[in-house]
Amino acid sequence: MKENRGRPKENVEKKMKFTVDYGDSRWHYDLNKHPRGPYMVEQLDTTYDKLEKLYYKLEKLKEPKYHENGRKQRITKDCKKKMELAEKKYWTEHYRLFPNEKPKRRGRKPTK
């Protein structure tokens, strides 16, 4: 352990705003606003960005829409088609990233 000798330093300024880079993520700190931790964490690994974007799109399509008077809007064929297409895109991207989670094919093999 290092022993401090002599007079202590005066007017020591503590950094209140700084970022720490961990390679795959960047953590932003502002100790004036959030003294206990970072206020934002940036993920620099873009592997799962497309999957996350498709997931949020699918969830937005699934949530019901309402008229101005508060009544629920009907789900049209067009809306159903958009939901099916978004779900299909989501699962193809999911199975591309996680090939071991792909469901096994059941039944007989097709004859040639």
Coordinates of N, CA, C and O in Angstrom, one line a residue:
M1 N 0.8 -1.2 0.0 CA 0.0 0.0 0.0 C 0.9 1.3 0.0 O 1.8 1.3 0.7
K2 N 0.5 2.2 -0.8 CA 1.3 3.4 -1.0 C 0.9 4.4 0.1 O -0.3 4.6 0.4
E3 N 1.9 5.0 0.7 CA 1.7 5.9 1.8 C 1.8 7.3 1.3 O 2.7 7.7 0.6
N4 N 0.8 8.1 1.6 CA 0.8 9.5 1.1 C 1.6 10.3 2.2 O 1.2 10.4 3.3
R5 N 2.6 11.0 1.7 CA 3.4 11.9 2.6 C 3.2 13.3 2.2 O 3.0 13.6 1.0
G6 N 3.4 14.2 3.1 CA 3.4 15.6 2.8 C 1.9 16.1 2.9 O 1.0 15.5 3.4
R7 N 1.8 17.3 2.4 CA 0.5 18.0 2.4 C -0.5 17.3 1.4 O 0.0 17.0 0.3
P8 N -1.8 17.2 1.7 CA -2.7 16.7 0.7 C -2.9 17.7 -0.4 O -2.8 18.9 -0.2
K9 N -3.3 17.2 -1.6 CA -3.5 18.1 -2.8 C -4.8 19.0 -2.5 O -5.7 18.5 -1.9
E10 N -4.7 20.2 -2.9 CA -5.9 21.1 -2.8 C -6.6 21.2 -4.1 O -6.0 21.1 -5.2
N11 N -7.8 21.5 -4.1 CA -8.7 21.8 -5.2 C -8.6 20.6 -6.2 O -8.4 20.7 -7.4
V12 N -8.9 19.4 -5.7 CA -8.9 18.2 -6.5 C -10.3 18.2 -7.2 O -11.3 18.2 -6.5
E13 N -10.4 18.2 -8.5 CA -11.6 18.2 -9.2 C -12.0 16.7 -9.6 O -11.1 16.1 -10.3
K14 N -13.2 16.3 -9.3 CA -13.6 15.0 -9.7 C -14.3 15.1 -11.0 O -15.2 16.0 -11.2
K15 N -14.0 14.2 -12.0 CA -14.7 14.2 -13.3 C -16.2 13.8 -13.0 O -16.4 12.7 -12.4
M16 N -17.1 14.6 -13.5 CA -18.5 14.3 -13.3 C -19.2 13.7 -14.5 O -20.2 13.0 -14.5
K17 N -18.6 13.9 -15.7 CA -19.1 13.4 -17.0 C -18.0 12.7 -17.7 O -17.0 13.3 -18.0
F18 N -18.2 11.4 -17.9 CA -17.2 10.6 -18.6 C -17.8 9.4 -19.3 O -18.9 9.0 -18.9
T19 N -17.1 8.7 -20.2 CA -17.5 7.5 -20.8 C -16.4 6.4 -20.6 O -15.2 6.7 -20.5
V20 N -16.9 5.2 -20.5 CA -15.9 4.1 -20.3 C -16.2 3.1 -21.4 O -17.4 2.7 -21.7
D21 N -15.2 2.7 -22.2 CA -15.4 1.8 -23.3 C -14.9 0.4 -23.0 O -13.8 0.2 -22.5
Y22 N -15.8 -0.5 -23.1 CA -15.5 -1.9 -22.7 C -15.4 -2.8 -24.0 O -15.5 -4.0 -23.9
G23 N -15.1 -2.3 -25.1 CA -14.9 -3.1 -26.3 C -16.3 -3.3 -27.1 O -16.5 -2.8 -28.1
D24 N -17.2 -4.1 -26.5 CA -18.5 -4.4 -27.1 C -19.6 -3.4 -26.6 O -20.7 -3.4 -27.2
S25 N -19.3 -2.6 -25.6 CA -20.3 -1.6 -25.1 C -19.6 -0.4 -24.6 O -18.4 -0.4 -24.2
R26 N -20.3 0.7 -24.6 CA -19.8 2.0 -24.2 C -20.8 2.5 -23.1 O -22.0 2.7 -23.3
W27 N -20.3 2.8 -21.9 CA -21.1 3.2 -20.8 C -20.8 4.7 -20.5 O -19.7 5.2 -20.4
H28 N -22.0 5.5 -20.5 CA -21.9 7.0 -20.3 C -22.3 7.3 -18.9 O -23.4 6.9 -18.5
Y29 N -21.5 8.1 -18.2 CA -21.8 8.4 -16.8 C -21.9 10.0 -16.8 O -21.2 10.7 -17.4
D30 N -22.9 10.4 -15.9 CA -23.0 11.8 -15.5 C -23.4 11.8 -14.1 O -24.5 11.5 -13.7
L31 N -22.4 12.0 -13.2 CA -22.6 11.8 -11.8 C -23.4 12.9 -11.2 O -23.9 12.8 -10.0
N32 N -23.7 14.0 -11.9 CA -24.5 15.0 -11.4 C -26.0 14.6 -11.4 O -26.8 14.8 -10.5
K33 N -26.4 13.9 -12.5 CA -27.8 13.5 -12.7 C -28.0 12.1 -12.1 O -29.0 11.8 -11.5
H34 N -27.0 11.1 -12.4 CA -27.2 9.8 -11.9 C -25.9 9.4 -11.1 O -25.0 8.8 -11.7
P35 N -25.9 9.6 -9.8 CA -24.7 9.4 -9.1 C -24.4 7.9 -8.8 O -23.2 7.5 -8.5
R36 N -25.3 7.0 -9.0 CA -25.1 5.6 -8.7 C -24.7 4.7 -9.9 O -24.3 3.6 -9.7
G37 N -24.8 5.2 -11.1 CA -24.5 4.4 -12.2 C -24.6 5.1 -13.6 O -24.8 6.3 -13.6
P38 N -24.4 4.4 -14.7 CA -24.5 5.0 -16.0 C -25.9 5.4 -16.4 O -26.9 4.8 -15.9
Y39 N -26.0 6.5 -17.1 CA -27.4 6.9 -17.6 C -27.7 6.3 -19.0 O -28.8 6.3 -19.4
M40 N -26.6 5.8 -19.7 CA -26.9 5.2 -21.0 C -25.8 4.2 -21.2 O -24.6 4.4 -20.9
V41 N -26.2 3.0 -21.8 CA -25.2 2.0 -22.2 C -25.4 1.7 -23.7 O -26.5 1.4 -24.1
E42 N -24.4 2.0 -24.5 CA -24.5 1.7 -26.0 C -23.9 0.3 -26.3 O -22.8 0.0 -25.8
Q43 N -24.7 -0.5 -27.0 CA -24.2 -1.8 -27.4 C -23.5 -1.6 -28.8 O -24.2 -1.2 -29.7
L44 N -22.3 -1.9 -28.9 CA -21.6 -1.8 -30.2 C -21.6 -3.0 -31.0 O -21.3 -3.0 -32.2
D45 N -22.1 -4.1 -30.4 CA -22.2 -5.4 -31.2 C -23.6 -5.3 -31.9 O -24.6 -5.3 -31.3
T46 N -23.6 -5.3 -33.2 CA -24.8 -5.1 -34.0 C -25.4 -6.4 -34.5 O -26.2 -6.4 -35.4
T47 N -25.0 -7.5 -33.8 CA -25.5 -8.8 -34.3 C -27.0 -9.0 -34.2 O -27.6 -9.5 -35.0
Y48 N -27.5 -8.5 -33.0 CA -28.9 -8.8 -32.7 C -29.8 -7.5 -33.0 O -31.0 -7.6 -32.6
D49 N -29.3 -6.5 -33.6 CA -30.1 -5.3 -33.8 C -31.2 -5.5 -34.7 O -32.4 -5.1 -34.5
K50 N -31.0 -6.3 -35.8 CA -32.1 -6.5 -36.7 C -33.2 -7.4 -36.1 O -34.4 -7.1 -36.3
L51 N -32.8 -8.4 -35.3 CA -33.8 -9.2 -34.6 C -34.6 -8.4 -33.6 O -35.8 -8.5 -33.5
E52 N -33.9 -7.5 -32.9 CA -34.6 -6.6 -31.9 C -35.6 -5.7 -32.6 O -36.7 -5.5 -32.2
K53 N -35.2 -5.1 -33.7 CA -36.0 -4.2 -34.5 C -37.3 -5.0 -35.0 O -38.4 -4.4 -35.0
L54 N -37.1 -6.2 -35.5 CA -38.2 -7.0 -36.0 C -39.2 -7.3 -34.9 O -40.4 -7.4 -35.1
Y55 N -38.6 -7.6 -33.7 CA -39.4 -8.0 -32.6 C -40.3 -6.8 -32.2 O -41.5 -6.9 -31.9
Y56 N -39.8 -5.6 -32.1 CA -40.5 -4.4 -31.7 C -41.6 -4.1 -32.8 O -42.7 -3.6 -32.5
K57 N -41.3 -4.3 -34.0 CA -42.2 -4.1 -35.1 C -43.4 -5.0 -35.0 O -44.6 -4.6 -35.1
L58 N -43.1 -6.3 -34.7 CA -44.2 -7.3 -34.5 C -45.1 -7.0 -33.3 O -46.3 -7.1 -33.4
E59 N -44.4 -6.6 -32.2 CA -45.2 -6.2 -31.0 C -46.1 -5.0 -31.3 O -47.2 -4.9 -30.8
K60 N -45.6 -4.0 -32.0 CA -46.4 -2.9 -32.4 C -47.6 -3.2 -33.2 O -48.7 -2.7 -33.1
L61 N -47.4 -4.2 -34.2 CA -48.5 -4.6 -35.0 C -49.5 -5.4 -34.2 O -50.7 -5.4 -34.5
K62 N -49.1 -6.1 -33.2 CA -50.0 -7.0 -32.4 C -50.9 -6.1 -31.4 O -52.0 -6.6 -31.1
E63 N -50.4 -5.0 -31.0 CA -51.1 -4.2 -30.0 C -52.3 -3.6 -30.7 O -52.2 -3.1 -31.9
P64 N -53.5 -3.6 -30.1 CA -54.7 -3.1 -30.7 C -54.7 -1.6 -30.9 O -54.2 -0.9 -30.2
K65 N -55.4 -1.2 -32.0 CA -55.5 0.2 -32.3 C -57.0 0.6 -31.9 O -57.9 -0.1 -32.0
Y66 N -57.1 1.9 -31.6 CA -58.4 2.4 -31.1 C -58.8 3.6 -31.9 O -58.0 4.4 -32.4
H67 N -60.2 3.8 -32.1 CA -60.7 5.0 -32.7 C -60.6 6.1 -31.7 O -60.3 6.0 -30.6
E68 N -61.0 7.3 -32.2 CA -60.9 8.5 -31.4 C -61.9 8.4 -30.2 O -61.7 9.0 -29.1
N69 N -63.1 7.8 -30.4 CA -64.1 7.7 -29.4 C -63.8 6.5 -28.4 O -64.6 6.3 -27.5
G70 N -62.7 5.8 -28.6 CA -62.3 4.8 -27.6 C -62.6 3.4 -28.0 O -62.2 2.4 -27.3
R71 N -63.4 3.2 -29.1 CA -63.7 1.8 -29.6 C -62.5 1.2 -30.3 O -61.7 1.9 -30.9
K72 N -62.4 -0.1 -30.2 CA -61.3 -0.8 -30.8 C -61.6 -0.9 -32.3 O -62.7 -1.2 -32.8
Q73 N -60.5 -0.7 -33.1 CA -60.6 -0.9 -34.5 C -60.6 -2.3 -34.9 O -60.0 -3.2 -34.3
R74 N -61.2 -2.6 -36.1 CA -61.2 -4.0 -36.6 C -59.8 -4.3 -37.1 O -59.1 -3.5 -37.6
I75 N -59.6 -5.6 -37.1 CA -58.3 -6.1 -37.7 C -58.7 -6.6 -39.1 O -59.4 -7.5 -39.3
T76 N -58.1 -5.9 -40.1 CA -58.4 -6.3 -41.5 C -57.5 -7.3 -42.0 O -56.5 -7.7 -41.4
K77 N -57.8 -7.8 -43.2 CA -57.0 -8.9 -43.8 C -55.6 -8.3 -44.1 O -54.6 -9.0 -44.0
D78 N -55.5 -7.0 -44.4 CA -54.2 -6.4 -44.7 C -53.4 -6.4 -43.4 O -52.2 -6.6 -43.5
C79 N -54.0 -6.0 -42.3 CA -53.3 -6.0 -41.0 C -52.8 -7.4 -40.7 O -51.7 -7.6 -40.2
K80 N -53.6 -8.4 -40.9 CA -53.3 -9.8 -40.6 C -52.1 -10.2 -41.5 O -51.2 -10.9 -41.0
K81 N -52.1 -9.8 -42.7 CA -51.1 -10.2 -43.7 C -49.7 -9.6 -43.2 O -48.7 -10.2 -43.2
K82 N -49.8 -8.3 -42.8 CA -48.6 -7.6 -42.3 C -48.0 -8.3 -41.1 O -46.8 -8.4 -40.9
M83 N -48.9 -8.7 -40.2 CA -48.5 -9.4 -38.9 C -47.8 -10.7 -39.3 O -46.8 -11.1 -38.7
E84 N -48.4 -11.5 -40.2 CA -47.9 -12.8 -40.6 C -46.5 -12.6 -41.2 O -45.6 -13.4 -41.0
L85 N -46.4 -11.6 -42.1 CA -45.1 -11.3 -42.8 C -44.0 -10.9 -41.8 O -42.9 -11.4 -41.8
A86 N -44.4 -10.1 -40.8 CA -43.4 -9.6 -39.8 C -43.0 -10.8 -38.9 O -41.8 -10.9 -38.6
E87 N -44.0 -11.7 -38.6 CA -43.6 -12.8 -37.8 C -42.7 -13.8 -38.5 O -41.8 -14.3 -37.9
K88 N -43.0 -14.0 -39.8 CA -42.2 -14.8 -40.6 C -40.7 -14.3 -40.7 O -39.8 -15.0 -40.5
K89 N -40.6 -13.0 -40.9 CA -39.3 -12.4 -41.0 C -38.5 -12.5 -39.7 O -37.3 -12.7 -39.6
Y90 N -39.3 -12.3 -38.6 CA -38.7 -12.4 -37.2 C -38.1 -13.8 -37.0 O -37.0 -14.0 -36.6
W91 N -38.9 -14.8 -37.3 CA -38.5 -16.2 -37.0 C -37.3 -16.6 -38.0 O -36.4 -17.4 -37.6
T92 N -37.3 -16.2 -39.2 CA -36.2 -16.5 -40.1 C -34.9 -15.9 -39.6 O -33.9 -16.6 -39.6
E93 N -35.0 -14.7 -39.1 CA -33.8 -14.0 -38.6 C -33.4 -14.7 -37.3 O -32.2 -14.9 -37.0
H94 N -34.4 -15.1 -36.4 CA -34.1 -15.8 -35.2 C -33.3 -17.1 -35.4 O -32.3 -17.4 -34.8
Y95 N -33.9 -17.9 -36.4 CA -33.2 -19.2 -36.6 C -31.9 -19.0 -37.4 O -31.1 -19.9 -37.3
R96 N -31.7 -17.9 -38.1 CA -30.4 -17.7 -38.7 C -29.3 -17.4 -37.6 O -28.2 -17.9 -37.7
L97 N -29.7 -16.7 -36.5 CA -28.8 -16.4 -35.4 C -28.6 -17.5 -34.5 O -27.6 -17.7 -33.9
F98 N -29.7 -18.3 -34.3 CA -29.7 -19.4 -33.3 C -30.1 -20.7 -34.0 O -31.3 -21.1 -33.9
P99 N -29.3 -21.3 -34.8 CA -29.7 -22.5 -35.6 C -30.0 -23.7 -34.8 O -30.7 -24.6 -35.2
N100 N -29.4 -23.8 -33.5 CA -29.7 -24.9 -32.7 C -31.1 -24.9 -32.1 O -31.6 -25.9 -31.6
E101 N -31.9 -23.8 -32.2 CA -33.2 -23.7 -31.7 C -34.3 -24.0 -32.8 O -35.5 -23.9 -32.5
K102 N -33.8 -24.3 -34.0 CA -34.8 -24.5 -35.1 C -35.5 -25.8 -34.7 O -35.0 -26.8 -34.4
P103 N -36.9 -25.8 -34.9 CA -37.7 -27.0 -34.6 C -37.4 -28.1 -35.5 O -37.1 -27.9 -36.7
K104 N -37.4 -29.3 -35.0 CA -37.2 -30.5 -35.8 C -38.4 -30.8 -36.7 O -39.5 -30.6 -36.3
R105 N -38.1 -31.3 -37.9 CA -39.2 -31.7 -38.8 C -39.8 -33.0 -38.4 O -39.0 -34.0 -38.2
R106 N -41.1 -33.1 -38.2 CA -41.7 -34.3 -37.8 C -42.4 -35.0 -39.0 O -42.7 -34.3 -40.0
G107 N -42.6 -36.3 -38.9 CA -43.4 -36.9 -40.0 C -42.5 -37.6 -41.0 O -41.3 -37.8 -40.8
R108 N -43.1 -38.1 -42.0 CA -42.4 -38.9 -43.1 C -41.6 -37.9 -44.0 O -42.0 -36.8 -44.2
K109 N -40.6 -38.5 -44.5 CA -39.8 -37.7 -45.5 C -40.6 -37.7 -46.8 O -41.2 -38.7 -47.2
P110 N -40.5 -36.6 -47.6 CA -41.3 -36.6 -48.9 C -40.6 -37.5 -49.9 O -39.4 -37.7 -50.0
T111 N -41.5 -38.2 -50.6 CA -41.0 -39.1 -51.7 C -40.7 -38.4 -52.9 O -41.3 -37.4 -53.3
K112 N -39.7 -38.9 -53.6 CA -39.2 -38.2 -54.9 C -39.8 -38.8 -56.1 O -40.3 -39.8 -56.2

